[in-house]
Tab-separated table of C-alpha atoms in Angstrom:
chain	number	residue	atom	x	y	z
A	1	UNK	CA	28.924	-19.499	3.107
A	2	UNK	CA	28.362	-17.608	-0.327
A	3	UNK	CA	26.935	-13.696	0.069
A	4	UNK	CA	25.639	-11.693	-2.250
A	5	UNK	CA	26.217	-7.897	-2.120
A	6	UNK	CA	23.675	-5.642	-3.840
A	7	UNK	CA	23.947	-2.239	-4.207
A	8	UNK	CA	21.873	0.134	-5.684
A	9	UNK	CA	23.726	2.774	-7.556
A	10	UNK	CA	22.060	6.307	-8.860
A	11	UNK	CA	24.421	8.850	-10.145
A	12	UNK	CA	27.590	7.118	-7.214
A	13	UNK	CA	30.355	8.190	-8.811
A	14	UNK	CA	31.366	10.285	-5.655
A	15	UNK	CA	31.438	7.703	-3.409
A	16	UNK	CA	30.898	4.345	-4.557
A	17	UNK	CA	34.433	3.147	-4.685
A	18	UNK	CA	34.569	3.775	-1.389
A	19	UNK	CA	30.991	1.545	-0.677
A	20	UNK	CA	32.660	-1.036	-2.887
A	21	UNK	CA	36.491	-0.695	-0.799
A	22	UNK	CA	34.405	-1.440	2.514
A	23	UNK	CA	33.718	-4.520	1.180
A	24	UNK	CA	36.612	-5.952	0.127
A	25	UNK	CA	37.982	-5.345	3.168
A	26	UNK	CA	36.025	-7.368	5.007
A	27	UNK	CA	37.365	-10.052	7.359
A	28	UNK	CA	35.435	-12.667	5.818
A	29	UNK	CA	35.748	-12.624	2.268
A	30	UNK	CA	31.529	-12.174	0.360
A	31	UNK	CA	30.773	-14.223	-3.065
A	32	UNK	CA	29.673	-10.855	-5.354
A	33	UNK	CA	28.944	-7.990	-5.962
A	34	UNK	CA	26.141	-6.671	-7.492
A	35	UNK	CA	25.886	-3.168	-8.539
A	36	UNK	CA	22.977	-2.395	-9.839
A	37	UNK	CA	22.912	1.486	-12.034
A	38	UNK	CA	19.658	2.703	-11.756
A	39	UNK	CA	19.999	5.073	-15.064
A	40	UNK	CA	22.889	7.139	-13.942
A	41	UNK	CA	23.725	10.291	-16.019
A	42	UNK	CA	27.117	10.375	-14.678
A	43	UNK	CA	30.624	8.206	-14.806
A	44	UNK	CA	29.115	6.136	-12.320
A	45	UNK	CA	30.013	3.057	-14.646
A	46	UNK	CA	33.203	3.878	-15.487
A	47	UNK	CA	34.378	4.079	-11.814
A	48	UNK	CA	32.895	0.834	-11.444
A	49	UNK	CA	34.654	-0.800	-14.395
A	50	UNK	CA	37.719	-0.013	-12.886
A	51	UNK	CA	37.036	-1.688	-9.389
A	52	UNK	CA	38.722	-4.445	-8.694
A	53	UNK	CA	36.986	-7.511	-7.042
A	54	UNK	CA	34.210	-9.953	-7.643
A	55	UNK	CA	31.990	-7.149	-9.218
A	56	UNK	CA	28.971	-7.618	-11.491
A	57	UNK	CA	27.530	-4.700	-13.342
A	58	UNK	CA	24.011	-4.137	-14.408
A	59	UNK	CA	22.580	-1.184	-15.930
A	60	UNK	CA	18.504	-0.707	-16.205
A	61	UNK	CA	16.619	2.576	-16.926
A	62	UNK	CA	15.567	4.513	-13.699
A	63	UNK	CA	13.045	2.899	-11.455
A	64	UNK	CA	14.012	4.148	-7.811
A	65	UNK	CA	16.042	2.243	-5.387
A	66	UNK	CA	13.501	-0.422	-4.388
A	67	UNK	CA	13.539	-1.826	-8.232
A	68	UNK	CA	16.685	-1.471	-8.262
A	69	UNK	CA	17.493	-3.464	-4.813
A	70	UNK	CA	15.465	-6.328	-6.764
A	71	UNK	CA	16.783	-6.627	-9.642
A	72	UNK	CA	20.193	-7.309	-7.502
A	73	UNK	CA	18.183	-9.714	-5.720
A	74	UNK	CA	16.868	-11.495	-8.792
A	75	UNK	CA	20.566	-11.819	-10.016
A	76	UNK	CA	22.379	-12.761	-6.775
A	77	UNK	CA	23.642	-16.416	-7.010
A	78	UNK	CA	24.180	-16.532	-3.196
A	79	UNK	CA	21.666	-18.100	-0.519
A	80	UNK	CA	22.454	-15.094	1.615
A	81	UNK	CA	22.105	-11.119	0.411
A	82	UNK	CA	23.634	-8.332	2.250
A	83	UNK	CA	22.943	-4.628	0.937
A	84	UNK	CA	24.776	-1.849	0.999
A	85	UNK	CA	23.868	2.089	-0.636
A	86	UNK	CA	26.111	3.095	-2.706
A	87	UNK	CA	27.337	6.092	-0.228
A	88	UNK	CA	28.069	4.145	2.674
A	89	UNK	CA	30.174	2.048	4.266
A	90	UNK	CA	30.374	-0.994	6.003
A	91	UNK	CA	32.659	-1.865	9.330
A	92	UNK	CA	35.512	-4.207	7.996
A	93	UNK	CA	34.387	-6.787	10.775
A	94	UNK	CA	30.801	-6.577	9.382
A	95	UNK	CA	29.987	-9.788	8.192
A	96	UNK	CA	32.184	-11.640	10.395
A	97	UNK	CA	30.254	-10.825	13.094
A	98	UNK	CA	26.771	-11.564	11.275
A	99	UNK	CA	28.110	-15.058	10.353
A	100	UNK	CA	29.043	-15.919	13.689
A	101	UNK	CA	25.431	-14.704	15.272
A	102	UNK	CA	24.538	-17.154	12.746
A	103	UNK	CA	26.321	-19.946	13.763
A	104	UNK	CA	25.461	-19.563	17.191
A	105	UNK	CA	21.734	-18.901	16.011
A	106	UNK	CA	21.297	-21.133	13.153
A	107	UNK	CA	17.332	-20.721	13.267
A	108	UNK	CA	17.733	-16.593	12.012
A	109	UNK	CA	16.981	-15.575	8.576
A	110	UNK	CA	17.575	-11.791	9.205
A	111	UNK	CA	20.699	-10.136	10.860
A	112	UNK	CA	20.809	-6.612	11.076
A	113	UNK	CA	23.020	-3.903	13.518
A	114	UNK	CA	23.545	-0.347	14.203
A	115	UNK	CA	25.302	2.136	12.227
A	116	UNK	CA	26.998	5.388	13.007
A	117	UNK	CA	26.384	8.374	10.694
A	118	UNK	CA	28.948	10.367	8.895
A	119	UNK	CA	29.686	13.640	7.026
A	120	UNK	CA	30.570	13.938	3.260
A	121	UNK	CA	34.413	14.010	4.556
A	122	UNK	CA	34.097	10.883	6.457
A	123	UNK	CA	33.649	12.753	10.108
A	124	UNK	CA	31.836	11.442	12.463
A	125	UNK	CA	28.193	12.752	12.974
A	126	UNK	CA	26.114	10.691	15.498
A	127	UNK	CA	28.162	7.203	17.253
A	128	UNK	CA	25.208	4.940	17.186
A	129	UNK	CA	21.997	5.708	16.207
A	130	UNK	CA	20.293	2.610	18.129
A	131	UNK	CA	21.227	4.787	20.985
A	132	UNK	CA	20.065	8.342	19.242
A	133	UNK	CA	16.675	6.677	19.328
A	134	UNK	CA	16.800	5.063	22.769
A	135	UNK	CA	17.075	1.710	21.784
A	136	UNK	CA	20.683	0.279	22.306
A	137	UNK	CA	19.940	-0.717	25.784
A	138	UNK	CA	17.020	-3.040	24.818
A	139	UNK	CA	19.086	-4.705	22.074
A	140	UNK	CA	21.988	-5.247	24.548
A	141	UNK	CA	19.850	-6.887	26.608
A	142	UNK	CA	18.789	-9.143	24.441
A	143	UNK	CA	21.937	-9.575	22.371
A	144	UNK	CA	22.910	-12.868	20.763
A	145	UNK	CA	19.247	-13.785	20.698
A	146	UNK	CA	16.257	-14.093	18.070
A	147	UNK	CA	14.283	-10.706	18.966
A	148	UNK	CA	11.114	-11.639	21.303
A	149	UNK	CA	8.264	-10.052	19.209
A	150	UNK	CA	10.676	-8.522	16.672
A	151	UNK	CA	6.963	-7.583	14.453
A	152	UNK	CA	5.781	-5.489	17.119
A	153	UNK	CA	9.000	-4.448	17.707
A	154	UNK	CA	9.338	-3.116	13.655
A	155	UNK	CA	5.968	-1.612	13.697
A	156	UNK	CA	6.630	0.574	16.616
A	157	UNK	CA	9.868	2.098	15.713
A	158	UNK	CA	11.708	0.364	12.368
A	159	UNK	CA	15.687	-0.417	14.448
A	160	UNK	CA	16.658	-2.021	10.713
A	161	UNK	CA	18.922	0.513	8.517
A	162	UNK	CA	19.137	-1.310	5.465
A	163	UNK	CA	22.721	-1.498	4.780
A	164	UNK	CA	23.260	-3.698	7.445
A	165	UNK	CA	20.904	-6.520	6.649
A	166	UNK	CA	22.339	-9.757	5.881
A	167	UNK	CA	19.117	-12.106	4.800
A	168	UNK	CA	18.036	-15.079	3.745
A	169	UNK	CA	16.984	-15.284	-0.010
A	170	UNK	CA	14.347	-17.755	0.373
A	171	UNK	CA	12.916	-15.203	3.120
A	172	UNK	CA	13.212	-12.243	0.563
A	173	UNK	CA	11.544	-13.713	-2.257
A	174	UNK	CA	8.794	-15.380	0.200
A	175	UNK	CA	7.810	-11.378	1.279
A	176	UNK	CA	7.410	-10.434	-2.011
A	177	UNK	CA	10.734	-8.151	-2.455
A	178	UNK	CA	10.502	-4.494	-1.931
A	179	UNK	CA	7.316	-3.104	-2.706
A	180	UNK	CA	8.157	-0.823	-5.798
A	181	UNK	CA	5.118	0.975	-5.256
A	182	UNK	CA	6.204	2.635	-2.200
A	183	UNK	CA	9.115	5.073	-1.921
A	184	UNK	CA	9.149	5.836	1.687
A	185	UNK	CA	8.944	2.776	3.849
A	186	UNK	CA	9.389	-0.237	1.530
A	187	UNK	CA	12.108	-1.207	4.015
A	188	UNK	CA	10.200	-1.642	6.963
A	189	UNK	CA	7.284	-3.358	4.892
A	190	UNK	CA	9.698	-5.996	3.871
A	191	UNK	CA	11.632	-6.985	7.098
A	192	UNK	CA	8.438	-6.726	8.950
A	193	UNK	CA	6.555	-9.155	6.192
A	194	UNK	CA	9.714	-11.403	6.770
A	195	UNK	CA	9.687	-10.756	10.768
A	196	UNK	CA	6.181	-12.232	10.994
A	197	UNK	CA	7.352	-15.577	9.624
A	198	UNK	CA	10.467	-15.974	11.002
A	199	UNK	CA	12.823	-15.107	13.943
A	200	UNK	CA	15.631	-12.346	13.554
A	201	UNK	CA	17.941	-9.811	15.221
A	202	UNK	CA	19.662	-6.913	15.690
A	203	UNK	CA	23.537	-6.958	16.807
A	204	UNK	CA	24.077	-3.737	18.782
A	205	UNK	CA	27.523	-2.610	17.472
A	206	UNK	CA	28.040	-0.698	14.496
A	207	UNK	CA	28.543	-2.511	11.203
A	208	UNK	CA	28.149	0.478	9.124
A	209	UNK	CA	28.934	4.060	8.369
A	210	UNK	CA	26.027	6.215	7.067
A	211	UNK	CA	27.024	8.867	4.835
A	212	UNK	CA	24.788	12.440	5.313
A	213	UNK	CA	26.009	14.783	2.985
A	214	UNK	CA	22.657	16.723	1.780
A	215	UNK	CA	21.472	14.468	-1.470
A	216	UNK	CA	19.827	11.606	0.621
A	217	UNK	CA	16.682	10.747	-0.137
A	218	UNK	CA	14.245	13.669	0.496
A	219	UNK	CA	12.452	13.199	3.766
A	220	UNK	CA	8.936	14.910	2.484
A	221	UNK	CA	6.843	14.862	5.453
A	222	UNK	CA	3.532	14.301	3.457
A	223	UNK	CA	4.428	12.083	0.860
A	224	UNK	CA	6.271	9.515	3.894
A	225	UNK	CA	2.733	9.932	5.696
A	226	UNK	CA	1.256	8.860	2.734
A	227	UNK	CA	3.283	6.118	1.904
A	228	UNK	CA	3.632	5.289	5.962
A	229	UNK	CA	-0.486	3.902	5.483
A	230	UNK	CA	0.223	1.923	2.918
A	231	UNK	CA	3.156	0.342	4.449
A	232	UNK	CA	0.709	-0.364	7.389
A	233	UNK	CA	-1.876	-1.098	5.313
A	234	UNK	CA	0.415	-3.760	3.831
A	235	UNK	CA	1.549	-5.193	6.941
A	236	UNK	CA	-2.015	-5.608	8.333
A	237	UNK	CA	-3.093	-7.408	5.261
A	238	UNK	CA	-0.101	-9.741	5.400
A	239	UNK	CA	0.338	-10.777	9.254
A	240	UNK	CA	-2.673	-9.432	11.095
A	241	UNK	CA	-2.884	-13.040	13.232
A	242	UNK	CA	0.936	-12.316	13.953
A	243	UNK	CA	0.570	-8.471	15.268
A	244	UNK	CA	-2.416	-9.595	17.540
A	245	UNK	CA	-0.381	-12.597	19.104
A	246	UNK	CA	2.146	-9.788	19.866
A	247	UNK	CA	-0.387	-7.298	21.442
A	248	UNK	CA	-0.548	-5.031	18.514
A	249	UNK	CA	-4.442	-4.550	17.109
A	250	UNK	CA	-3.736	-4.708	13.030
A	251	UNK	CA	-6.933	-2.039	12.717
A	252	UNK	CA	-5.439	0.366	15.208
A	253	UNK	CA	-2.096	0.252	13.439
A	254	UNK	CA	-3.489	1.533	9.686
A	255	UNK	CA	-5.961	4.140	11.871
A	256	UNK	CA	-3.124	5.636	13.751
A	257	UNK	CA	-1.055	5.803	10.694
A	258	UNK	CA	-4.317	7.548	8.952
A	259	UNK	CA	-4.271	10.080	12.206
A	260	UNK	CA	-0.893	10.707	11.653
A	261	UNK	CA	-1.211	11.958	7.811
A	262	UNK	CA	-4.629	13.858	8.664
A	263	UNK	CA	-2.937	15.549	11.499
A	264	UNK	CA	0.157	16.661	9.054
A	265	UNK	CA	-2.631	17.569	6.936
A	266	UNK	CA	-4.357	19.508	9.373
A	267	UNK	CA	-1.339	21.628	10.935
A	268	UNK	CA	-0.947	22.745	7.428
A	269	UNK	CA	-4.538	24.049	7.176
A	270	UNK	CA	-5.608	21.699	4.246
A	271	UNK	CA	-8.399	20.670	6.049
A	272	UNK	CA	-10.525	19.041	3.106
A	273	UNK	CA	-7.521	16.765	2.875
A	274	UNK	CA	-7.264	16.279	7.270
A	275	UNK	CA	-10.979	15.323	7.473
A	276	UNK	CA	-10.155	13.007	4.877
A	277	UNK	CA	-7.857	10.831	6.459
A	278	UNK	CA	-9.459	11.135	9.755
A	279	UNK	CA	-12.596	9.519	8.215
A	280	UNK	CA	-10.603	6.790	6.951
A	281	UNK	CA	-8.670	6.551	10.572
A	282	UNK	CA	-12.127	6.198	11.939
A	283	UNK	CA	-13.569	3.604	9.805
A	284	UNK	CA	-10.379	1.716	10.591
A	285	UNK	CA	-10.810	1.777	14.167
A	286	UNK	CA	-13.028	4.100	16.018
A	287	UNK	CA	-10.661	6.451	18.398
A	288	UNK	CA	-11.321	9.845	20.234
A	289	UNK	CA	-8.185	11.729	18.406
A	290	UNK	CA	-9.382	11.413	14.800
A	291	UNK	CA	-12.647	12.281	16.217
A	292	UNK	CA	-11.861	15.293	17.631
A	293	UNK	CA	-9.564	16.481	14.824
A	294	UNK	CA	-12.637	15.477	12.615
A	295	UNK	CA	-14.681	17.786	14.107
A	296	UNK	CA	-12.731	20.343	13.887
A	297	UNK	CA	-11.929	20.037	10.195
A	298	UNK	CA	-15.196	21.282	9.888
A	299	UNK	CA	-14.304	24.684	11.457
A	300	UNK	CA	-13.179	27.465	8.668
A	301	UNK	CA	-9.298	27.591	8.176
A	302	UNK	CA	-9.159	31.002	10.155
A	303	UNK	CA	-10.921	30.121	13.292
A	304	UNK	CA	-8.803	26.775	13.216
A	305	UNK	CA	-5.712	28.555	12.863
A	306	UNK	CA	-7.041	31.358	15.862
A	307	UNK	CA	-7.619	28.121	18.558
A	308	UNK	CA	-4.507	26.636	17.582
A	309	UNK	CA	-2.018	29.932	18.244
A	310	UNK	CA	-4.065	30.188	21.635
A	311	UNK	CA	-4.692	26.012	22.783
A	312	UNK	CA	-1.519	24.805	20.568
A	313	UNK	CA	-3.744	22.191	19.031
């Protein structure tokens, strides 16, 4: 089976001969490589050019991860597409183990798995995060399977760390790609878009190393609220037959996510901004929480900030 790697790449000198090593070590040999610089200041092309292996280069001005994920897409000549950041690492027995799933599960389109996390020297930080977030039992239970109600599964808590996706192209192109108009969240939008179509899984072993080492993407609380609507937002619009079949009201969804952003909003005294969102969680779907934190939007900043040292709101 031919696989595609594509890996965005954003000033990688650091570490992406390492990303691209992990590869070419893999027990089952992929097709390409696609490394895709998203306008790198640095000698990030130079220490590609003198990779070995099955590497194709592209270079585009700066457009953000997402774009750059696509464009890698666009160009992959394989039916299958496996991604990778250009800080991490994969397990060497990574794809081997998604291709067998795949044999034994013909039907899947997407194969994800855990991943560990590591330090900028290569230490190990956390062993599995499936089980950080309390969710490597569930996936062992239902291991070599098609996850039952993998959609409502996605919207509750996303399990899928990008770098470990191995996917259909067909099902990639059918979602749309990743939506370049998000920055926070255009992962989950995609693999639930392609989880409402089609079955897919999660192994629960690691198959790759996440590197933390302080210039990951910026986790701004407000601007991943933000974004977190329209992700919802997104997913209602495309499958809201497919998250009622699996007990999940598509209204609710965007209003909680609505909450959630007036809420931030609120704890940092922008009210204007809280009652905002709260209005727009309530015309979503009526609920007593946005109407209660509506109400008190309308209280001045100081009294607010009195009832919540005394009732912790």
């Amino acid at each position: 089976m031919n696989i595609s790697v594509v890996i965005p790449a954003y000033n990688s000198a650091e570490f992406i001969a390492d990303a691209v090593h992990s590869i070419l070590k893999q027990t089952r040999p992929i097709t390409e490589i696609i490394i895709v610089d998203d306008g790198s200041t640095d000698n990030t092309q130079q220490i590609v050019e003198a990779l070995p292996g099955p590497i194709t280069y592209v270079k585009q001005p700066n457009q953000g991860p997402s774009a750059a994920r696509n464009t890698g897409i666009k160009a992959a000549n394989s039916e299958w597409i496996a991604f990778l950041d250009a800080d991490d690492q994969w397990t060497s027995d990574k794809i081997d183990k998604q291709l067998k799933l795949l044999r034994k599960i013909p039907e899947l389109v997407l194969i994800a798995g855990d991943m560990a996390e590591i330090d900028k020297s290569g230490q190990l930080i956390t062993e599995s995060v499936l089980d950080k977030h309390h969710l490597l039992n569930k996936f062992q239970a239902i291991q070599d399977r098609a996850i039952p109600n993998a959609l409502a599964e996605l919207v509750t808590k996303n399990f899928i760390p990008t770098g470990t996706v191995l996917v259909n192209k067909s099902a990639l192109l059918e979602a749309g790609l990743f939506n370049q108009t998000i920055r926070f969240g255009e992962d989950l939008e995609l693999w639930a878009k392609i989880a409402a179509k089609h079955p897919i899984t999660c192994i629960p072993e690691v198959l790759m190393l996440r590197r933390q080492h302080g210039n990951n993407a910026t986790q701004l609380t407000a601007a991943l609220l933000s974004d977190l609507v329209k992700v919802m937002t997104s997913i209602r619009n495309y499958a809201a037959k497919e998250l009622s079949l699996q007990n999940i009201d598509p209204n609710r969804l965007v209003a909680n996510a609505y909450a959630d952003l007036g809420y931030w909003h609120f704890s940092e005294y922008d009210l204007i901004t809280a009652r905002q969102a709260f209005s727009a969680s309530l015309k979503e779907k009526p609920n007593k929480r946005a109407l209660l934190y509506w109400l008190a939007c309308l209280m001045p900043a100081g009294i607010v900030k009195m009832l919540r040292k005394i009732k912790n709101l």
